[in-house]
Amino acid sequence: MKPRSRAGPLLEVRNLSAGYGHVRVLFGVSFSLARSETVALLGANGAGKTTLLRTLGGLLMPTEGAVRLGTRNITYSEPETRFRVGMVQLRGGEGTFAPLSVGDNLRAALIGASLRRAEVLERQEEVLEVFPALAERLADPARDLSGGQRQMLSLAMVLQHRPELLLIDELSLGLAPIVVQELLGALARLREQGNTMLVVEQSVSLALDLADRAMFLENGRVVFEGRSEDLRQREDLLRAAFLGGPEAPPATAAEGTVEP
């Protein structure tokens, strides 16, 4: 988990459009992420954030556009292929095995990775340096962890694969403020280590504190892309993020416009 030095963007998205059936949600979305960069993806509920992450992760195929990870065109690749080439998507509250101990969860995450025992131990030590709270709970079942610790365990499990890009969706959802701050510290350590992250986060202030840059979606289109500190000055956009209505199910037109 060290900074990568290769030139060029790690993730490049060009003119990406996607939707559900006849309902179009994303309209020509374009952006890029440099290596070792953290970008916050923001917008009101229903703006298209979840649809964009689903499309990047391979859970939803685009109707137009292209997605590249490094030199690879992954526009129509399956999620398993994207995982193998280094793109990992993590949703808040998912990914751990409640009856297993923390240590067994970490080991289970590497089943099928074709690593020697020494390599497994090395990767476990790496993630425990990022999440020292987990090192004290290795023998405890995952179900006994706090909400924040379970989120950390989910992150630790995928970080053992040394992904090129992390897509992080709502890690702080439902957590107490003090736990969110602890989680923010862990994400900040990942950033300092050179991990590349695209972060969707309900807490706008948390996301902007963490990210180098921010991108704001509105009705399925990018209406702002720039430095996090510049977005702080856009009260019109931030007000929309705070006051947006409830997320509608994918089958509705709440995230976009029905094409004629």
Coordinates of C-alpha atoms in Angstrom, one line a residue:
M1 CA 0.0 0.0 0.0
K2 CA 2.6 2.5 -1.1
P3 CA 2.3 5.4 -3.5
R4 CA 2.3 4.4 -7.2
S5 CA 4.6 6.4 -9.4
R6 CA 3.3 5.5 -12.9
A7 CA 2.3 8.5 -15.0
G8 CA -1.2 9.2 -16.3
P9 CA -4.6 8.9 -14.6
L10 CA -5.5 5.7 -12.8
L11 CA -9.2 6.0 -13.6
E12 CA -10.6 7.7 -16.7
V13 CA -14.3 8.0 -17.4
R14 CA -15.5 9.5 -20.7
N15 CA -19.0 10.5 -21.7
L16 CA -20.6 7.8 -19.5
S17 CA -24.3 7.4 -19.8
A18 CA -26.4 4.7 -18.0
G19 CA -29.8 3.9 -16.6
Y20 CA -32.4 1.3 -15.8
G21 CA -34.5 0.2 -18.8
H22 CA -35.9 3.3 -20.5
V23 CA -35.0 5.5 -17.6
R24 CA -31.7 7.3 -18.2
V25 CA -29.9 8.4 -15.1
L26 CA -26.4 9.4 -16.1
F27 CA -25.8 11.8 -18.9
G28 CA -22.3 12.1 -20.4
V29 CA -20.3 11.9 -17.2
S30 CA -16.6 12.5 -17.6
F31 CA -13.8 12.7 -15.0
S32 CA -10.5 11.2 -14.0
L33 CA -8.6 10.2 -10.9
A34 CA -4.9 10.5 -10.6
R35 CA -2.9 7.9 -8.8
S36 CA -2.8 8.4 -5.1
E37 CA -5.6 10.9 -5.2
T38 CA -8.8 10.9 -3.2
V39 CA -11.9 12.4 -4.8
A40 CA -15.3 12.9 -3.1
L41 CA -18.4 12.2 -5.1
L42 CA -21.2 14.4 -3.8
G43 CA -24.8 15.3 -4.7
A44 CA -28.3 15.3 -3.4
N45 CA -30.1 12.0 -3.0
G46 CA -31.3 10.9 -6.4
A47 CA -28.5 12.8 -8.2
G48 CA -27.0 9.6 -9.7
K49 CA -24.2 8.8 -7.3
T50 CA -25.2 5.2 -6.6
T51 CA -25.9 4.6 -10.3
L52 CA -22.4 5.9 -11.2
L53 CA -20.7 3.6 -8.6
R54 CA -22.8 0.7 -9.9
T55 CA -21.6 1.4 -13.4
L56 CA -18.0 1.8 -12.4
G57 CA -18.1 -1.4 -10.5
G58 CA -19.6 -3.4 -13.3
L59 CA -23.0 -4.0 -11.7
L60 CA -24.7 -1.9 -14.4
M61 CA -23.5 -1.7 -18.0
P62 CA -23.4 1.8 -19.6
T63 CA -25.4 2.7 -22.7
E64 CA -22.6 5.0 -23.9
G65 CA -19.1 6.0 -23.0
A66 CA -15.9 4.4 -21.8
V67 CA -14.2 3.5 -18.5
R68 CA -10.4 2.8 -18.3
L69 CA -8.4 1.6 -15.4
G70 CA -4.8 2.5 -16.2
T71 CA -4.2 1.2 -19.7
R72 CA -7.2 -1.3 -19.5
N73 CA -10.5 -0.7 -21.1
I74 CA -13.0 -2.1 -18.5
T75 CA -16.2 -0.5 -19.9
Y76 CA -18.0 -3.8 -20.2
S77 CA -16.0 -6.0 -17.9
E78 CA -17.7 -8.1 -15.2
P79 CA -17.2 -7.1 -11.5
E80 CA -14.9 -10.1 -11.0
T81 CA -12.6 -8.9 -13.8
R82 CA -12.5 -5.4 -12.3
F83 CA -11.6 -6.9 -8.9
R84 CA -8.8 -8.9 -10.5
V85 CA -7.3 -5.9 -12.2
G86 CA -7.4 -3.7 -9.0
M87 CA -10.8 -2.0 -8.7
V88 CA -12.6 -2.8 -5.5
Q89 CA -16.0 -1.4 -4.4
L90 CA -16.9 -1.3 -0.7
R91 CA -20.4 -0.5 0.5
G92 CA -20.9 0.5 4.1
G93 CA -21.9 -2.3 6.4
E94 CA -21.1 -5.1 4.0
G95 CA -18.4 -7.7 3.6
T96 CA -17.7 -9.3 7.0
F97 CA -18.6 -12.7 8.4
A98 CA -20.3 -12.2 11.7
P99 CA -19.6 -15.6 13.4
L100 CA -15.9 -15.6 12.4
S101 CA -13.2 -13.9 14.5
V102 CA -11.5 -10.8 13.2
G103 CA -8.4 -12.8 12.4
D104 CA -10.4 -15.5 10.5
N105 CA -12.2 -12.7 8.5
L106 CA -8.9 -11.4 7.4
R107 CA -7.7 -14.8 6.4
A108 CA -11.0 -15.7 4.7
A109 CA -10.7 -12.6 2.5
L110 CA -7.5 -14.0 1.0
I111 CA -8.8 -17.4 0.1
G112 CA -8.1 -18.0 -3.5
A113 CA -5.4 -15.4 -3.7
S114 CA -2.6 -18.0 -4.2
L115 CA -0.4 -16.5 -1.5
R116 CA 2.2 -18.2 0.6
R117 CA 1.5 -18.2 4.4
A118 CA 4.3 -15.6 4.9
E119 CA 2.6 -13.3 2.3
V120 CA -0.8 -13.7 4.0
L121 CA 0.8 -12.7 7.4
E122 CA 2.6 -9.8 5.8
R123 CA -0.6 -8.4 4.3
Q124 CA -2.5 -8.9 7.6
E125 CA 0.3 -6.9 9.4
E126 CA 0.0 -4.1 6.8
V127 CA -3.7 -3.6 7.4
L128 CA -3.4 -3.9 11.2
E129 CA -1.0 -1.0 11.1
V130 CA -3.7 1.1 9.4
F131 CA -6.4 -0.2 11.8
P132 CA -4.7 -0.7 15.2
A133 CA -8.1 -1.1 16.9
L134 CA -8.5 -4.4 15.0
A135 CA -5.2 -5.7 16.3
E136 CA -6.6 -5.8 19.8
R137 CA -9.7 -7.8 18.7
L138 CA -8.2 -10.5 16.5
A139 CA -9.8 -13.4 18.5
D140 CA -13.2 -11.7 18.9
P141 CA -16.2 -12.5 16.6
A142 CA -16.9 -9.8 14.1
R143 CA -20.5 -9.6 15.5
D144 CA -19.0 -8.3 18.7
L145 CA -17.3 -5.3 17.1
S146 CA -18.7 -1.8 17.1
G147 CA -20.3 -0.4 13.9
G148 CA -17.1 1.6 13.2
Q149 CA -14.9 -1.4 13.8
R150 CA -16.9 -3.6 11.4
Q151 CA -16.5 -0.9 8.8
M152 CA -12.7 -0.9 9.4
L153 CA -12.7 -4.7 9.2
S154 CA -14.5 -4.5 5.8
L155 CA -11.9 -2.1 4.6
A156 CA -9.0 -4.2 6.0
M157 CA -10.3 -7.3 4.2
V158 CA -10.2 -5.7 0.8
L159 CA -7.0 -3.7 1.4
Q160 CA -5.2 -7.0 1.8
H161 CA -5.6 -7.5 -1.9
R162 CA -3.6 -4.2 -2.5
P163 CA -6.2 -2.7 -4.9
E164 CA -5.3 0.0 -7.3
L165 CA -8.6 1.9 -6.7
L166 CA -11.1 1.8 -3.9
L167 CA -14.7 2.8 -4.5
I168 CA -16.1 3.6 -1.1
D169 CA -19.9 4.0 -0.6
E170 CA -21.3 5.6 2.5
L171 CA -19.0 4.1 5.1
S172 CA -20.2 6.4 7.9
L173 CA -23.9 5.6 7.3
G174 CA -25.7 5.1 10.6
L175 CA -22.6 5.5 12.8
A176 CA -22.3 7.8 15.8
P177 CA -20.3 11.0 15.2
I178 CA -17.4 9.9 17.5
V179 CA -17.2 6.6 15.5
V180 CA -17.2 8.6 12.2
Q181 CA -14.2 10.6 13.4
E182 CA -12.3 7.4 14.1
L183 CA -13.2 6.1 10.7
L184 CA -12.1 9.4 9.1
G185 CA -8.7 8.9 10.8
A186 CA -8.4 5.5 9.2
L187 CA -9.3 6.8 5.8
A188 CA -6.8 9.7 6.2
R189 CA -4.1 7.1 6.9
L190 CA -5.0 5.3 3.7
R191 CA -4.7 8.5 1.8
E192 CA -1.3 9.2 3.3
Q193 CA -0.1 5.8 2.2
G194 CA -0.9 6.6 -1.4
N195 CA -4.2 4.7 -1.9
T196 CA -6.5 6.0 -4.7
M197 CA -10.1 6.5 -3.5
L198 CA -13.4 7.6 -4.9
V199 CA -15.6 8.3 -1.9
V200 CA -19.4 8.7 -1.8
E201 CA -20.2 10.0 1.7
Q202 CA -23.4 11.3 3.4
S203 CA -21.4 13.6 5.5
V204 CA -20.3 16.4 3.2
S205 CA -17.9 17.9 5.7
L206 CA -16.2 14.5 6.3
A207 CA -15.8 14.0 2.5
L208 CA -14.4 17.4 1.9
D209 CA -12.0 17.1 4.8
L210 CA -10.7 13.8 3.4
A211 CA -10.6 14.5 -0.4
D212 CA -8.1 16.3 -2.6
R213 CA -10.8 17.1 -5.1
A214 CA -14.6 16.9 -5.2
M215 CA -17.1 16.2 -7.9
F216 CA -20.8 17.2 -7.7
L217 CA -23.6 15.4 -9.5
E218 CA -26.9 17.0 -10.3
N219 CA -29.6 15.2 -12.3
G220 CA -27.1 12.7 -13.6
R221 CA -24.6 15.4 -14.8
V222 CA -21.3 16.7 -13.4
V223 CA -22.0 20.3 -12.5
F224 CA -18.8 20.9 -10.4
E225 CA -15.3 19.3 -10.5
G226 CA -12.5 20.9 -8.6
R227 CA -10.6 21.4 -5.4
S228 CA -12.5 20.5 -2.2
E229 CA -11.9 23.9 -0.7
D230 CA -13.5 25.5 -3.8
L231 CA -16.6 23.4 -3.4
R232 CA -16.9 24.7 0.2
Q233 CA -17.6 28.2 -1.3
R234 CA -20.5 26.9 -3.5
E235 CA -23.4 27.3 -1.1
D236 CA -25.9 26.6 -3.8
L237 CA -24.5 23.1 -4.4
L238 CA -23.9 22.3 -0.7
R239 CA -27.5 23.3 0.1
A240 CA -28.7 20.8 -2.5
A241 CA -26.6 18.1 -0.9
F242 CA -27.9 18.8 2.6
L243 CA -31.6 19.2 1.6
G244 CA -32.0 16.6 -1.2
G245 CA -35.0 14.3 -0.9
P246 CA -35.0 10.6 -0.2
E247 CA -33.4 8.2 -2.7
A248 CA -35.9 6.7 -5.1
P249 CA -35.7 3.1 -6.2
P250 CA -33.8 2.3 -9.4
A251 CA -37.0 1.7 -11.4
T252 CA -38.2 5.3 -11.0
A253 CA -37.0 8.4 -12.8
A254 CA -35.9 10.1 -9.6
E255 CA -32.2 10.0 -10.5
G256 CA -32.6 11.3 -14.1
T257 CA -34.9 12.0 -16.9
V258 CA -36.9 9.5 -19.0
E259 CA -35.7 9.7 -22.6
P260 CA -38.4 10.3 -25.2

